[in-house]
Short mmCIF file of C-alpha atoms and ligand atoms in Angstrom, two decimals:
data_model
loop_
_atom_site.label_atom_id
_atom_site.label_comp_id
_atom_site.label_asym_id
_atom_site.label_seq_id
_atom_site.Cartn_x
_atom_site.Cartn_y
_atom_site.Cartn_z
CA UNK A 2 -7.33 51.30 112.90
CA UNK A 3 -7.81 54.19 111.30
CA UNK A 4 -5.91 57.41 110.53
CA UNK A 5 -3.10 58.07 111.55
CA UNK A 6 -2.33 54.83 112.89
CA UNK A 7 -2.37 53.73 109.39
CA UNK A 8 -0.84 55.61 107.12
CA UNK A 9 -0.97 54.32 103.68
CA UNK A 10 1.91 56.96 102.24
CA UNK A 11 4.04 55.02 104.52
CA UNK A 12 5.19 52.38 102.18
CA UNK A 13 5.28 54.52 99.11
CA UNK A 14 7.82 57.11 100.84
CA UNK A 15 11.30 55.11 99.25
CA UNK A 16 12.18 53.39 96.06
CA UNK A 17 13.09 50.11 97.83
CA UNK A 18 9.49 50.01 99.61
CA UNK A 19 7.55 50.81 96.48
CA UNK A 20 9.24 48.47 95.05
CA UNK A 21 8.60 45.27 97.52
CA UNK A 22 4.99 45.91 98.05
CA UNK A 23 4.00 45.94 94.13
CA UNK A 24 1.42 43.80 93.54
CA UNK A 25 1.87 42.68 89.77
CA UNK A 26 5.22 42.87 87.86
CA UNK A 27 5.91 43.83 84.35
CA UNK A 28 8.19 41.46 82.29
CA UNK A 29 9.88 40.67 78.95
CA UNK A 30 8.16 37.44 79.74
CA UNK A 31 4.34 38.62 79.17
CA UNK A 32 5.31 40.14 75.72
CA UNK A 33 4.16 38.89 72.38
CA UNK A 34 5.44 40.97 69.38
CA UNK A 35 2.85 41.29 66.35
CA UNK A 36 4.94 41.35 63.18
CA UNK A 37 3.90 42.40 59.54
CA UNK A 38 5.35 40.06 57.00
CA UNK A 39 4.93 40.96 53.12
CA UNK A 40 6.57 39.76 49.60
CA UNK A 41 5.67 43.60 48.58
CA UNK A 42 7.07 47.03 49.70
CA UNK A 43 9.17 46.65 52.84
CA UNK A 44 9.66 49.57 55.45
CA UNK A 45 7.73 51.84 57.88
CA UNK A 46 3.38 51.57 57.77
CA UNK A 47 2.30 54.85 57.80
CA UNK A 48 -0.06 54.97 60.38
CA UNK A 49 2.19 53.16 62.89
CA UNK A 50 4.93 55.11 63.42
CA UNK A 51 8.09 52.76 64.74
CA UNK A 52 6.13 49.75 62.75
CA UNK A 53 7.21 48.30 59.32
CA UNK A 54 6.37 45.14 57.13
CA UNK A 55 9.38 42.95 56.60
CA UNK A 56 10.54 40.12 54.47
CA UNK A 57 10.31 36.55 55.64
CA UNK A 58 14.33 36.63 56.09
CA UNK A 59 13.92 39.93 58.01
CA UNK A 60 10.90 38.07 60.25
CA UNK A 61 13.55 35.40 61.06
CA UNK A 62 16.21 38.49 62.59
CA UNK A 63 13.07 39.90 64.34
CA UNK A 64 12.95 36.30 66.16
CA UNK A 65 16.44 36.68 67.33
CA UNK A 66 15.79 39.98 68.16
CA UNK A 67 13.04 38.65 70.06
CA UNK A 68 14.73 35.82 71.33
CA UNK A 69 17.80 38.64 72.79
CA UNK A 70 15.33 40.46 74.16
CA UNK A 71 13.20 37.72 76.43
CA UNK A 72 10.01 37.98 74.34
CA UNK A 73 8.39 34.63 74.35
CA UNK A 74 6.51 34.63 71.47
CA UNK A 75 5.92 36.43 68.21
CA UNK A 76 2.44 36.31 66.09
CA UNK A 77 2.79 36.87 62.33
CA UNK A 78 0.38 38.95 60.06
CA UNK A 79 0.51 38.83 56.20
CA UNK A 80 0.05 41.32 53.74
CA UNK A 81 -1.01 39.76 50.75
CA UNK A 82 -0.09 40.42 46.94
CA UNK A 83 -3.36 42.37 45.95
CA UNK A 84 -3.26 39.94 43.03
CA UNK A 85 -3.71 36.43 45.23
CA UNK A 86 -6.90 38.02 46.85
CA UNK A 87 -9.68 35.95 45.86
CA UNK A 88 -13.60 35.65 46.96
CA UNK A 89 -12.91 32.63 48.64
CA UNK A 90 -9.11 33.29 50.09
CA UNK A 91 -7.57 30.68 49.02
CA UNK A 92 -4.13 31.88 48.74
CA UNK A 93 -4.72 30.74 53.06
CA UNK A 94 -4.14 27.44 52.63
CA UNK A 95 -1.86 27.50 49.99
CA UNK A 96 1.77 25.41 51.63
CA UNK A 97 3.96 27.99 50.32
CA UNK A 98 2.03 31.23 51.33
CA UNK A 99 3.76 33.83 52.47
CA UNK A 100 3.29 32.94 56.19
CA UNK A 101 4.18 29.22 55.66
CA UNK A 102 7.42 30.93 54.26
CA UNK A 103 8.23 33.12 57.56
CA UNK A 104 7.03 30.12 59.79
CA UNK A 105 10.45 28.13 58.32
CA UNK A 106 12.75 31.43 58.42
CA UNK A 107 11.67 31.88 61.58
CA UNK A 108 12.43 28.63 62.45
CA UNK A 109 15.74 28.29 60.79
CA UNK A 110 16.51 31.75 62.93
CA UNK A 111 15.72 30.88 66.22
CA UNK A 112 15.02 26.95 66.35
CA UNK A 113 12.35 26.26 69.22
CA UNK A 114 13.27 29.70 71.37
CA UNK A 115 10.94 31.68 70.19
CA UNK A 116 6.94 30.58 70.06
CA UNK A 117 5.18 31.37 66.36
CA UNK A 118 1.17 32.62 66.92
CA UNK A 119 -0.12 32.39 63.45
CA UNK A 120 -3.20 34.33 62.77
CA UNK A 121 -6.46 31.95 61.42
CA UNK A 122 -9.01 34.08 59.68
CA UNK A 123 -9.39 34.85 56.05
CA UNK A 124 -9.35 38.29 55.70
CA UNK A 125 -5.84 39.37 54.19
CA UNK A 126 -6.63 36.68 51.83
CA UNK A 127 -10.10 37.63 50.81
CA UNK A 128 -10.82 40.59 48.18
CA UNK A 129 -13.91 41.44 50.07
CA UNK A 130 -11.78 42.09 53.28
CA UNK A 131 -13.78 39.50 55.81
CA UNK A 132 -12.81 36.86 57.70
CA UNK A 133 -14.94 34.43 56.43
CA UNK A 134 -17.13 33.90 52.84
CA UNK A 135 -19.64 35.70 51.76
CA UNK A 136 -23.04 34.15 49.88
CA UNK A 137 -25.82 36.73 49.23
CA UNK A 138 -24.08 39.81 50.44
CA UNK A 139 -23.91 37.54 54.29
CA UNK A 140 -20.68 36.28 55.47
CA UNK A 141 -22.02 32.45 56.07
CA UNK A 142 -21.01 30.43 59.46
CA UNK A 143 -19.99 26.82 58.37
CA UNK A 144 -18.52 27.78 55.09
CA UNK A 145 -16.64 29.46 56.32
CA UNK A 146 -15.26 27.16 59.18
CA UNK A 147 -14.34 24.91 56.71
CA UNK A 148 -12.13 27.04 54.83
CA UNK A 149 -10.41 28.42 58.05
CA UNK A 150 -9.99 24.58 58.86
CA UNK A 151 -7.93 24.10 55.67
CA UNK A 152 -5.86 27.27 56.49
CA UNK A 153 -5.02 25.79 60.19
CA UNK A 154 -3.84 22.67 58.92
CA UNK A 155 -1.78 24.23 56.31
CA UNK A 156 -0.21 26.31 59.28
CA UNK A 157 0.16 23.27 61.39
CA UNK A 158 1.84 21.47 58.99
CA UNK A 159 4.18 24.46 58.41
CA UNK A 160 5.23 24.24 61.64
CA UNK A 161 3.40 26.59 63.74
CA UNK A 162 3.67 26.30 67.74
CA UNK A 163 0.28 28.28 68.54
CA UNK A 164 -2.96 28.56 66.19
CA UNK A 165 -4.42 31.87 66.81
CA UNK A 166 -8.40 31.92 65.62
CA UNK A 167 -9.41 35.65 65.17
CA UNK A 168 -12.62 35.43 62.78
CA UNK A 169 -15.61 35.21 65.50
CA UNK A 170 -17.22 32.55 63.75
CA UNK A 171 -19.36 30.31 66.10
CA UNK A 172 -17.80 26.81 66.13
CA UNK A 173 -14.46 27.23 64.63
CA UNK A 174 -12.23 26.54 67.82
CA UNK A 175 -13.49 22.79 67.87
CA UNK A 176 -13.61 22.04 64.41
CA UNK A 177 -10.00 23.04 64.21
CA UNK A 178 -9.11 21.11 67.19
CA UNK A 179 -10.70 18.46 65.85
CA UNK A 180 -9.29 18.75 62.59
CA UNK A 181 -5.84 19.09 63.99
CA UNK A 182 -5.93 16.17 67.13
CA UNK A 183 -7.26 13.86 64.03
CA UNK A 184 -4.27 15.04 61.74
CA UNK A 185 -1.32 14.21 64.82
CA UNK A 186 -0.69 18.00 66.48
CA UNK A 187 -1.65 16.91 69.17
CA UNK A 188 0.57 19.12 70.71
CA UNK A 189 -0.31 22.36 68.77
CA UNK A 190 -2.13 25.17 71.25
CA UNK A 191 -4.96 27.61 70.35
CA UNK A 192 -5.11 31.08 71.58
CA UNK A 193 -8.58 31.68 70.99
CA UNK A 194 -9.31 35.54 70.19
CA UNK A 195 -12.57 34.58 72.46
CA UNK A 196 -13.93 38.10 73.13
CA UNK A 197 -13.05 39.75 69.69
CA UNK A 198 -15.00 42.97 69.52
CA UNK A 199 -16.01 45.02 66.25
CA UNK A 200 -13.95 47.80 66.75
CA UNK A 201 -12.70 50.96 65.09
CA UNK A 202 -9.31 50.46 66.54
CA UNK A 203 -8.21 48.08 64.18
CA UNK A 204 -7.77 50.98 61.20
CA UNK A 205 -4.07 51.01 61.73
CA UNK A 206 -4.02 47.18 61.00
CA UNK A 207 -5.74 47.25 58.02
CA UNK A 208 -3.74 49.53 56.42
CA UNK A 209 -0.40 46.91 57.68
CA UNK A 210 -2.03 44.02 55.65
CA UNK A 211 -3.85 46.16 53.18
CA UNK A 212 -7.42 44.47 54.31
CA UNK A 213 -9.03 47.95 54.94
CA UNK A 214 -9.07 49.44 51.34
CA UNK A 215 -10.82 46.50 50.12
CA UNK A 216 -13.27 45.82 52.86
CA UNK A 217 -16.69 45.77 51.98
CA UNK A 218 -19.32 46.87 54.89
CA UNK A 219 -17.99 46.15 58.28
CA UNK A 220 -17.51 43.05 60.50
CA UNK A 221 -20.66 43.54 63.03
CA UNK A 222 -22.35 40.50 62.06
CA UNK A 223 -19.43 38.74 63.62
CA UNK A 224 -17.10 40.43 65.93
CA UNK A 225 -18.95 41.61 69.27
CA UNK A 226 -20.51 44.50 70.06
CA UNK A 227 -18.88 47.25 72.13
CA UNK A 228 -21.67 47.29 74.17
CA UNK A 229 -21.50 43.58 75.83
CA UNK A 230 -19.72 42.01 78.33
CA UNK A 231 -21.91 38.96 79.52
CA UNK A 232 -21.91 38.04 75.92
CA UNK A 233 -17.75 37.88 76.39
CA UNK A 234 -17.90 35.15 78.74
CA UNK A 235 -19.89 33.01 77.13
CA UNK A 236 -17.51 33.51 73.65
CA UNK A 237 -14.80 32.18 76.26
CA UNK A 238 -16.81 29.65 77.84
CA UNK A 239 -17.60 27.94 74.64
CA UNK A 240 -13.95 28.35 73.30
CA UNK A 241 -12.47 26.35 76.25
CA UNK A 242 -15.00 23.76 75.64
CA UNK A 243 -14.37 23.81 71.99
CA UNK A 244 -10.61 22.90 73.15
CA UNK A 245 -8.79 26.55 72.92
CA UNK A 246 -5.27 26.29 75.07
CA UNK A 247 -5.26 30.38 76.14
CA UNK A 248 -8.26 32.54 75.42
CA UNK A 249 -7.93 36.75 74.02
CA UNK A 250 -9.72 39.50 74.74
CA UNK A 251 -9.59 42.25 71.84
CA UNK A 252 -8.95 45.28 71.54
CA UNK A 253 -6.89 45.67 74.88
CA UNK A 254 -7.31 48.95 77.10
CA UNK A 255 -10.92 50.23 76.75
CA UNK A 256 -11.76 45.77 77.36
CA UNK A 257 -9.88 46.14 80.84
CA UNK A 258 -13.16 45.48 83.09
CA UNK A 259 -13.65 41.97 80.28
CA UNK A 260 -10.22 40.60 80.89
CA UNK A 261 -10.94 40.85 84.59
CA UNK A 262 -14.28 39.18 84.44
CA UNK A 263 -12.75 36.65 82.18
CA UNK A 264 -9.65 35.31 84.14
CA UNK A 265 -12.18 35.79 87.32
CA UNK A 266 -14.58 33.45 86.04
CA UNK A 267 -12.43 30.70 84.07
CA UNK A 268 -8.97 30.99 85.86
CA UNK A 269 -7.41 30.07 82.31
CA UNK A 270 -4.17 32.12 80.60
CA UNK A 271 -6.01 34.95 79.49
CA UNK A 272 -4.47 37.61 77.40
CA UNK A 273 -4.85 40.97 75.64
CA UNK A 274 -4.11 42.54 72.45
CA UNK A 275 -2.85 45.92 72.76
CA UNK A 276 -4.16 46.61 69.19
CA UNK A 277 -2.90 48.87 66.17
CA UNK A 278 -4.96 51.79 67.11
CA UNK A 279 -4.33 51.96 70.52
CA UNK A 280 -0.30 52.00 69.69
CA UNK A 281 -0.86 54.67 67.11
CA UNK A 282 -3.05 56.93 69.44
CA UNK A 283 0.10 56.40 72.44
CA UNK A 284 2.54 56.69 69.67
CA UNK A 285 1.27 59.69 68.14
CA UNK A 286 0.40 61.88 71.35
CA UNK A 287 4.05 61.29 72.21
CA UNK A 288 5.57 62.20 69.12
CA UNK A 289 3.48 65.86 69.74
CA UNK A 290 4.98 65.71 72.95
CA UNK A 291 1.96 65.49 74.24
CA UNK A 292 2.70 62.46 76.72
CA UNK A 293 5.84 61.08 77.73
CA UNK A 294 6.54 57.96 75.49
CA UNK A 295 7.82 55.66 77.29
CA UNK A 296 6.05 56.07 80.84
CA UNK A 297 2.77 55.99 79.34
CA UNK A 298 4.20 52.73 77.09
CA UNK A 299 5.16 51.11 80.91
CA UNK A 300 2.18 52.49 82.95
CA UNK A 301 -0.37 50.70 80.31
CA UNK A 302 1.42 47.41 79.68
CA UNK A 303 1.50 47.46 83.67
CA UNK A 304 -2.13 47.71 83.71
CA UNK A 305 -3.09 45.05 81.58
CA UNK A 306 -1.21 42.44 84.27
CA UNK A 307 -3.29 44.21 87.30
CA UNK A 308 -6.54 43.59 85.05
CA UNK A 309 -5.36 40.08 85.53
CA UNK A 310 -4.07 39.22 81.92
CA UNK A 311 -0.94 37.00 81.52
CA UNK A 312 0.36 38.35 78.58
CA UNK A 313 0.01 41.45 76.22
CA UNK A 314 0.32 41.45 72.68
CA UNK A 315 1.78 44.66 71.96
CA UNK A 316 3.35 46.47 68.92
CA UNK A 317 5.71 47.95 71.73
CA UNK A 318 7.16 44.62 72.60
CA UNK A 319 10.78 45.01 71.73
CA UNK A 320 10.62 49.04 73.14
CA UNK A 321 9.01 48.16 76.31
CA UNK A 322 11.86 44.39 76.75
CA UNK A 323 14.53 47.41 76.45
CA UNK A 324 13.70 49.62 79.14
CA UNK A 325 12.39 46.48 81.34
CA UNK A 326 15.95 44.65 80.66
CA UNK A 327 17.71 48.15 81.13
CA UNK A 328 19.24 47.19 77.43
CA UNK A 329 19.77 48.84 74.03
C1 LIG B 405 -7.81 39.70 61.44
C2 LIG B 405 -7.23 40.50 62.55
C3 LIG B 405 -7.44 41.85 62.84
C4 LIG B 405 -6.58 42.15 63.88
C5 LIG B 405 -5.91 40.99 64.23
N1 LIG B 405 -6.34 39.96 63.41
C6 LIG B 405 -8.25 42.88 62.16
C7 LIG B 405 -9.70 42.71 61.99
O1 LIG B 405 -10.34 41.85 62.60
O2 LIG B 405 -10.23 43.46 61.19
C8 LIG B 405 -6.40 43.53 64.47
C9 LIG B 405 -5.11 43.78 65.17
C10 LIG B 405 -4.78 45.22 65.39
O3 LIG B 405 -5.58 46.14 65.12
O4 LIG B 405 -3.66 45.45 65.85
N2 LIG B 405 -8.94 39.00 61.65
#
């Protein structure tokens, strides 16, 4: 039945129409807030407008900010005293690093209301600026694992709820569920960042944790290529094997057409990282007055759930739990 028997205006013509034929719902609950932690300089980052680095103490008032606001979960980044940087990063699985520090004041803020993602990957620890180790000018596989092995169990034993794996090294997922299951988390998840591409969207971040002044080459022989997306699935196949809990893809919005194909072929939580760049280009073009802020901020978190991902982790987190709560 064509035209004009059908008429698909029909249901978009009033508010309360529009509103019980949508498809996929925005919520405070698919929000996880990225937060900058640092024993340095506290206040804005320069290239995220709205964005600042914050004390451990402060980290614990973002919780119950989170916590008043419905976000779920928040995921911690450090940026590391210049002076603890080392070839090796060890300051990553030192007990009383600065994340091990916000993990407890987060904790003593908020109790068990509000999940903790900690990062796993060396790079705001390293003075080379990778992920992993480097021998010969190559950043090397199995090294590497090891170290980021030591790092997770320091985290667990901190008190993380969710280990969050970003360094693209082949392996790593089941050698830290291994490590962990053998050590008595049994209950600790991983949120895999699975499809982790090498991409010049992360700038913004860099600058947050201070891991892009110091970076040496770029991160191509780990993170994926732009180019691929059969290669993606097979990143999240083996994760799930490997024993990850929720798998990523990375960055979020130009990776739409992979977090379809991903929760399409695995049916697992599958979520998205709205990364720094992609905030500061939204952020930016509205403070021109270029777009309308907060539409554009709604519109493209909305998108991410039609794409078929569960959650978003988004630098707009608290913004976007405002206007969806209809609170200050
Ligand atoms: C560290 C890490 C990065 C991001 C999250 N974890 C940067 C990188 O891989 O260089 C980027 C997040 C963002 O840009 O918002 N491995």
């Amino acid at each position: 039945m064509g035209y004009p028997f059908t008429r698909l205006r029909r249901p978009r013509a009033h508010g309360w129409s529009r509103r019980l034929v949508a498809e996929n719902r925005l919520s405070s609950d698919d929000l996880i807030w990225p937060l900058f932690v640092t024993d340095g300089v506290t206040g804005p980052v320069a290239t995220m407008p709205g964005v600042s680095r914050m004390t451990p103490d402060e980290a614990g008032d973002a919780a119950r900010e989170a916590k008043r606001l419905g976000i779920p979960a928040i995921a911690l980044f450090p940026q590391t005293d210049a002076l603890l940087k080392t070839p090796d990063g060890q300051e990553s699985w030192n007990p009383d690093n600065l994340v091990c520090r916000s993990i407890r004041a987060i904790r003593a803020a908020t109790g068990t209301d509000v999940g903790i993602i900690c990062d796993v990957a060396l790079d705001p620890y390293t003075s080379h600026g990778h992920d992993g180790v480097l021998e010969g000018g190559r950043i090397v596989n199995d090294a590497s694992v090891e170290l980021l092995v030591r790092q997770s169990l320091v985290l667990a034993d901190a008190g993380c709820d969710v280990l969050a794996p970003s360094d693209m090294m082949d392996g790593r997922i089941g050698a830290i569920r291994k490590a962990i299951e053998g050590a008595g988390h049994h209950d600790l998840q991983i949120m895999a960042y699975a499809a982790k591409y090498a991409s010049a969207f992360y700038g913004p971040f860099r600058d947050a944790v201070g891991s892009g002044a110091v970076l040496v080459g770029d991160k191509r022989t780990y993170q994926m290529d732009p180019a691929n997306g059969d290669e993606a699935l097979r990143e999240v196949g083996f994760d799930i094997e490997e024993g990850a809990d929720m798998v990523m893809v990375k960055p979020g919005l130009p990776y739409l057409d992979i977090v379809r194909r991903v929760k399409e072929t695995f049916h697992v939580p599958t979520f998205a990282y709205q990364v720094s760049g992609e905030y500061a280009m939204m952020r930016a073009a509205a403070l021109a007055g270029y777009l309308d802020g907060t539409r554009t901020m709604i519109e493209v978190l909305t998108c991410f759930k039609r794409a078929g991902a569960d959650g978003i982790l988004t630098y707009f987190a608290p913004e976007a739990a405002k206007v969806l709560n209809g609170v200050q």
